[in-house]
């Protein structure tokens, strides 16, 4: 009788997605506010505050972060992080200057992760375009912009 043997892979296949989903954190739904306005973006869920950046940057991972930044972020935030990208100027978006060390200070890495993934106000969500570890590297890259070496992040050794 072949039947029981044939059933096994089917069961495994059927079970796998469920197991995978259990391992994932619950999807975050931004809190609804009574009067949503772009000037007051939804608050960042508290569980993001203490998340630590899990990646150890390498020259390659930071080069990749720089590439993602130039494709997905520079149109608004500008290649050098000044916040004066073409779209930002055109739409008169008031963006912080990533070269200013004070600019990203109010945010923890976890909060930045949330902002980049989910968007904020007029900023679109990066969502699934960059992988999780790419977003964490992107944050290291952003923070490196204020170190005075424009566009050149130094990997931790
Ligand atoms: C369409 C323009 C646009 C693009 C593209 C964009 N952003 Fe933004 N970004 C904004 C705006 C507008 C804000 C201010 C949001 C607010 O607080 O209302 C912002 C805010 C931020 C902040 C928070 C800083 C602060 O205090 O305001 C970070 C970090 C950030 N963006 C990173 C990124 C990264 C990384 C990318 C690329 C993956 C990106 N942004 C792409 C427009 C953009």
XYZ file of C-alpha atoms and ligand atoms in Angstrom:
200
model
C 0.000 0.000 0.000
C 1.497 3.277 -1.081
C -1.195 5.559 0.252
C 0.156 6.393 3.748
C 3.556 7.189 2.279
C 2.047 9.468 -0.328
C 0.026 11.290 2.289
C 3.017 12.250 4.358
C 4.526 14.882 2.053
C 1.087 16.379 1.543
C 0.655 16.748 5.284
C 4.089 18.282 5.621
C 3.390 20.743 2.841
C 0.047 21.661 4.317
C 1.559 22.122 7.769
C 4.563 24.173 6.737
C 2.872 27.509 5.990
C 1.007 27.365 9.291
C 4.221 26.789 11.201
C 5.933 29.564 9.285
C 3.148 31.985 10.085
C 3.266 31.170 13.766
C 6.915 32.132 13.832
C 6.194 35.558 12.371
C 5.320 38.491 14.605
C 1.700 39.552 14.400
C 1.125 42.105 11.634
C 1.193 45.653 12.885
C -1.856 47.719 12.251
C -1.329 51.430 12.767
C -3.612 52.778 15.444
C -6.593 54.559 14.026
C -6.965 58.126 15.074
C -10.211 60.036 15.014
C -8.899 62.551 12.494
C -6.066 61.118 10.453
C -3.904 63.898 9.096
C -0.576 63.692 7.288
C 0.829 66.252 9.690
C 0.292 63.861 12.584
C 1.298 60.370 11.539
C 0.046 57.378 13.502
C 2.170 56.689 16.584
C 4.852 54.036 16.318
C 3.828 50.874 18.221
C 5.633 50.711 21.570
C 7.198 47.314 20.933
C 9.489 48.852 18.313
C 11.197 51.226 20.746
C 13.574 48.727 22.308
C 14.301 46.600 19.256
C 17.991 46.324 18.681
C 19.561 46.366 15.287
C 20.467 42.700 14.684
C 22.852 43.143 11.762
C 26.618 43.379 11.780
C 27.389 45.651 8.864
C 29.964 44.632 6.304
C 31.375 46.595 3.384
C 29.032 44.623 1.103
C 25.896 45.094 3.191
C 26.515 48.828 3.434
C 27.196 49.107 -0.283
C 23.828 47.418 -0.811
C 22.206 49.845 1.654
C 23.679 52.770 -0.245
C 22.278 51.348 -3.483
C 18.779 50.932 -2.000
C 19.007 54.447 -0.604
C 19.877 55.895 -3.996
C 17.007 54.021 -5.660
C 14.235 54.412 -3.096
C 15.106 57.289 -0.794
C 17.331 59.834 -2.558
C 14.524 61.233 -4.703
C 13.233 62.838 -1.521
C 16.048 62.683 1.021
C 18.832 63.458 -1.549
C 21.966 61.401 -2.117
C 23.849 63.275 0.582
C 20.915 63.073 3.034
C 20.225 66.815 2.989
C 16.491 66.263 2.502
C 16.538 68.342 -0.676
C 15.861 65.625 -3.250
C 13.953 66.584 -6.423
C 10.594 65.246 -5.227
C 10.986 66.850 -1.806
C 11.723 70.238 -3.350
C 8.887 69.893 -5.868
C 6.343 68.874 -3.218
C 7.785 71.277 -0.645
C 8.338 68.476 1.850
C 10.158 69.647 4.955
C 12.682 66.889 5.585
C 15.337 66.622 8.222
C 18.999 66.713 7.187
C 20.488 63.273 7.860
C 23.957 64.900 7.972
C 22.919 66.678 11.171
C 23.708 64.341 14.102
C 20.639 65.693 15.926
C 18.285 64.662 13.101
C 17.925 60.962 13.863
C 18.696 61.198 17.569
C 15.054 61.229 18.704
C 14.514 57.806 17.117
C 15.709 54.401 18.202
C 16.763 51.959 15.485
C 13.537 50.028 16.060
C 11.447 53.136 15.471
C 13.377 53.930 12.301
C 12.770 50.344 11.173
C 9.048 50.909 11.636
C 9.100 54.257 9.809
C 10.998 52.880 6.817
C 8.849 49.762 6.547
C 5.491 51.449 7.077
C 6.053 54.946 5.776
C 5.138 58.068 7.668
C 3.001 61.016 6.634
C 3.931 61.722 3.011
C 6.685 59.134 3.012
C 5.721 55.923 1.231
C 6.231 52.547 2.892
C 9.327 50.610 1.824
C 7.323 47.531 2.771
C 8.485 44.356 1.093
C 10.841 46.029 -1.381
C 13.884 45.822 0.884
C 14.396 42.717 3.015
C 14.422 43.084 6.798
C 18.196 42.878 7.092
C 18.520 45.394 4.260
C 16.361 47.855 6.187
C 18.531 47.386 9.304
C 21.627 48.070 7.188
C 19.881 51.090 5.708
C 19.503 52.469 9.239
C 23.227 52.032 9.889
C 23.881 53.772 6.593
C 21.550 56.676 7.511
C 23.240 57.129 10.874
C 26.648 57.101 9.205
C 25.691 60.110 7.093
C 26.183 62.423 10.040
C 29.731 61.236 10.577
C 31.139 63.694 8.096
C 32.124 61.191 5.444
C 29.469 61.865 2.890
C 28.116 58.575 1.549
C 30.970 56.545 2.977
C 29.859 54.377 5.860
C 32.628 52.610 7.703
C 31.804 49.021 8.584
C 32.376 48.003 12.187
C 35.291 45.611 12.411
C 8.252 60.647 -1.433
C 9.343 61.165 -0.608
C 10.058 60.208 0.322
C 10.731 59.066 0.018
C 10.877 58.387 -1.340
C 11.317 58.594 1.259
N 10.992 59.441 2.287
Fe 11.649 59.303 4.213
N 10.482 60.870 4.723
C 9.684 61.589 3.855
C 8.876 62.527 4.604
C 7.856 63.504 4.004
C 9.221 62.345 5.972
C 8.648 63.082 7.180
C 7.476 62.255 7.669
C 6.736 62.914 8.809
O 7.278 62.905 9.936
O 5.642 63.407 8.558
C 10.235 61.300 5.993
C 10.835 60.842 7.158
C 11.833 59.906 7.187
C 12.547 59.506 8.370
C 12.287 60.053 9.777
C 13.131 61.244 9.991
C 12.365 62.339 10.624
O 12.596 62.625 11.793
O 11.500 62.925 9.939
C 13.454 58.571 7.998
C 14.452 57.853 8.882
C 13.297 58.366 6.587
N 12.303 59.212 6.122
C 14.032 57.472 5.842
C 13.734 57.143 4.528
C 14.339 56.043 3.827
C 15.410 55.141 4.378
C 13.772 56.015 2.583
C 14.030 55.018 1.475
C 13.786 53.637 1.773
C 12.828 57.115 2.501
N 12.819 57.757 3.702
C 12.075 57.443 1.378
C 9.666 61.465 2.471
C 10.217 60.433 1.752
